[in-house]
Amino acid sequence: DGGITQSPKYLFRKEGQNVTLSCEQNLNHDAMYWYRQDPGQGLRLIYYSQIVNDFQKGDIAEGYSVSREKKESFPLTVTSAQKNPTAFYLCASRRADSTYNEQFFGPGTRLTVL
Amino acid sequence: EDQVTQSPEALRLQEGESSSLNCSYTVSGLRGLFWYRQDPGKGPEFLFTLYSAGEEKEKERLKATLTKKESFLHITAPKPEDSATYLCAVQGNLIQGAQKLVFGQGTRLTINP
């Protein structure tokens, strides 16, 4: 089955720690995205990548970092500089064909700071 | 700046009671309006894409419509399994070639049996 996987499902972080969230897709999609979801708010874009070895900051990139070494993978690191990291993190991907604009989402990772 | 506002924030219906969810938007050059369904603790599930005013799309008990300022998600004779949060998003003009979506805060729909 083609799809997007995220791991882990739940992640607990201590103050001052960096943690990395995994996102893998086997849809052969070119573009990948990371969003953050907080209660009562819309999804907010953290980083996105349209091709391998290239990525751009979204609206709330401070305290986060990404890499895109493979088409299938787009890991997100939440650094200790992110002041309020507790949230639900969603990874998405999209075909590069301009006819298809919709993004498809993974199951999410819930990060909690202890 | 592109903006999306969804109303109501929450809606509670009886099974079989039809209603509509609203998504109002302002965008510089609409390239697509998207509806998603999200169950608690899960990722959003894609439902529809609408590209131009007057367009309609249907899937089972759901029908999405689009005007130049808003979109409606009509739900006909809903069942308890239709309970979820429904998200609306828009894509405006490309920024440096990037297809970025702007999301509303969602409408939490509850269908009572």
XYZ file of C-alpha atoms in Angstrom:
227
model
C 0.000 0.000 0.000
C 1.224 3.469 -0.859
C 1.151 6.072 1.833
C 2.889 8.288 4.336
C 4.252 6.964 7.601
C 5.299 8.976 10.631
C 7.126 7.729 13.663
C 6.950 7.618 16.537
C 3.243 8.090 17.203
C 3.971 9.563 20.645
C 7.190 11.277 21.711
C 8.194 12.742 25.041
C 10.964 15.270 25.303
C 12.766 16.657 28.289
C 13.684 20.324 28.484
C 16.862 21.060 26.515
C 16.700 17.968 24.322
C 16.609 17.810 20.548
C 14.257 15.226 19.063
C 13.748 14.037 15.487
C 10.407 13.090 13.964
C 10.432 10.720 11.026
C 8.350 11.072 7.853
C 8.561 8.570 4.974
C 6.420 8.319 1.825
C 6.274 5.731 -0.944
C 3.901 7.694 -3.175
C 6.742 8.980 -5.376
C 5.697 12.508 -4.465
C 8.176 15.309 -5.044
C 7.024 17.855 -2.463
C 6.877 17.250 1.279
C 5.647 19.433 4.123
C 5.693 19.671 7.922
C 2.817 21.238 9.833
C 2.129 21.872 13.472
C -1.412 21.599 14.881
C -2.444 23.156 18.192
C -5.928 22.931 19.735
C -8.343 25.430 18.219
C -5.861 26.573 15.575
C -5.426 25.772 11.941
C -2.462 23.800 10.692
C 0.651 25.990 10.497
C 3.469 25.338 8.031
C 6.910 24.741 9.532
C 9.082 23.719 6.555
C 8.561 22.417 3.049
C 10.671 20.834 0.343
C 9.891 20.690 -3.355
C 12.901 18.625 -4.426
C 15.714 16.613 -2.886
C 18.447 18.675 -1.196
C 16.290 21.790 -1.151
C 13.873 23.103 1.468
C 12.337 26.406 2.560
C 11.099 27.868 5.818
C 7.385 28.070 6.379
C 5.551 30.430 8.687
C 6.863 29.100 12.024
C 10.340 27.661 11.305
C 12.136 29.032 14.383
C 13.404 26.236 16.600
C 13.030 23.562 13.912
C 15.336 22.074 11.298
C 14.863 19.633 8.406
C 16.816 17.709 5.788
C 15.829 16.187 2.438
C 18.554 13.767 1.402
C 16.152 11.293 -0.204
C 12.918 11.797 -2.117
C 11.111 9.458 0.250
C 12.207 11.005 3.540
C 11.787 14.399 5.225
C 12.754 14.259 8.916
C 11.988 17.148 11.271
C 14.195 18.003 14.248
C 12.662 19.941 17.098
C 15.537 21.720 18.783
C 15.867 23.031 22.318
C 15.401 26.522 20.861
C 11.718 25.791 20.203
C 10.095 27.341 23.243
C 6.723 25.618 23.114
C 7.105 22.344 21.212
C 4.171 20.448 22.683
C 1.849 19.894 19.705
C 0.614 17.441 17.093
C 3.002 17.299 14.126
C 1.786 16.351 10.663
C 3.794 15.477 7.575
C 2.264 15.779 4.106
C 3.294 15.173 0.512
C 2.108 16.183 -2.957
C 2.734 15.297 -6.581
C 4.697 17.831 -8.571
C 2.207 17.700 -11.459
C 0.436 21.063 -11.299
C -2.908 19.424 -12.054
C -2.902 17.841 -8.616
C -2.596 20.413 -5.860
C -3.937 18.430 -2.940
C -1.628 17.356 -0.139
C -1.903 13.968 1.542
C -1.162 13.600 5.225
C 0.482 11.059 7.467
C -0.990 9.858 10.787
C 0.886 12.417 12.900
C 3.265 12.459 15.857
C 2.179 13.864 19.201
C 5.122 15.518 20.974
C 4.925 16.322 24.667
C 7.532 18.201 26.664
C 7.975 16.878 30.182
C -2.285 37.747 3.186
C -4.376 34.663 2.459
C -6.929 33.891 5.184
C -9.498 31.184 5.891
C -12.294 31.353 8.465
C -14.544 28.398 9.204
C -17.918 28.520 10.942
C -19.337 27.360 13.176
C -16.478 26.194 15.409
C -18.623 23.288 16.578
C -21.912 21.819 15.377
C -24.015 19.152 16.994
C -26.750 17.453 14.923
C -29.139 14.583 15.299
C -28.714 11.636 12.977
C -30.508 12.446 9.717
C -30.515 16.220 10.323
C -28.920 17.898 7.291
C -26.800 21.038 7.618
C -23.906 23.001 6.102
C -20.436 24.044 7.192
C -19.004 27.334 5.967
C -15.506 28.265 4.821
C -14.922 31.940 4.033
C -11.659 32.880 2.373
C -9.604 35.755 1.051
C -6.823 34.801 -1.297
C -4.714 36.373 -4.001
C -5.605 34.238 -6.980
C -7.341 31.024 -5.946
C -5.560 27.957 -7.289
C -7.615 25.508 -5.237
C -9.847 25.101 -2.194
C -9.562 21.857 -0.270
C -11.737 20.034 2.238
C -10.328 17.474 4.660
C -11.820 15.303 7.364
C -9.845 14.726 10.564
C -10.668 12.168 13.236
C -9.291 12.691 16.774
C -5.582 11.860 17.022
C -5.235 11.169 13.290
C -3.988 12.955 10.216
C -6.398 14.800 7.898
C -8.033 12.735 5.170
C -8.476 14.410 1.795
C -12.081 14.850 0.639
C -12.400 17.369 -2.209
C -10.625 19.951 -4.331
C -12.584 22.819 -5.906
C -10.940 25.070 -8.449
C -13.470 27.632 -9.666
C -16.684 29.355 -8.579
C -19.748 27.313 -9.360
C -17.953 23.994 -9.085
C -19.523 21.223 -6.978
C -18.246 17.824 -5.858
C -20.003 15.011 -4.046
C -18.987 11.990 -2.034
C -21.606 9.880 -0.290
C -23.480 12.245 2.084
C -21.112 15.176 1.486
C -21.310 17.859 -1.169
C -18.865 20.745 -1.487
C -19.678 23.957 -3.345
C -17.628 27.030 -4.155
C -18.293 30.728 -4.729
C -15.825 33.573 -5.144
C -15.796 34.249 -1.393
C -16.757 31.022 0.366
C -17.259 27.316 0.193
C -19.915 25.182 1.802
C -19.723 21.575 2.857
C -23.279 20.267 2.830
C -23.974 17.107 4.777
C -27.197 15.301 3.954
C -28.848 12.873 6.390
C -25.664 12.460 8.440
C -24.786 9.355 10.408
C -22.791 9.125 13.652
C -19.736 7.971 11.661
C -19.670 11.382 9.974
C -18.615 12.897 13.314
C -15.173 14.488 12.835
C -13.435 17.825 12.442
C -13.709 19.197 8.905
C -10.848 21.370 7.699
C -10.860 23.855 4.836
C -7.698 25.121 3.137
C -6.875 27.391 0.220
C -3.946 27.673 -2.114
C -3.271 31.092 -3.573
C -0.735 32.342 -6.050
C 2.547 30.501 -6.141
C 5.212 32.008 -3.908
C 8.630 31.199 -5.342
C 6.987 28.254 -7.046
C 5.760 26.781 -3.799
C 2.230 25.451 -3.451
C 1.458 26.383 0.133
C -1.885 25.779 1.805
C -3.525 28.082 4.358
C -5.884 26.253 6.722
C -8.915 27.345 8.690
C -9.282 26.304 12.314
C -11.843 23.617 11.485
C -15.452 22.790 12.377
C -15.969 20.021 14.906
C -19.082 18.088 13.836
C -20.886 15.711 16.182
C -23.767 13.534 14.995
C -25.888 12.083 17.784
C -27.696 8.778 17.164
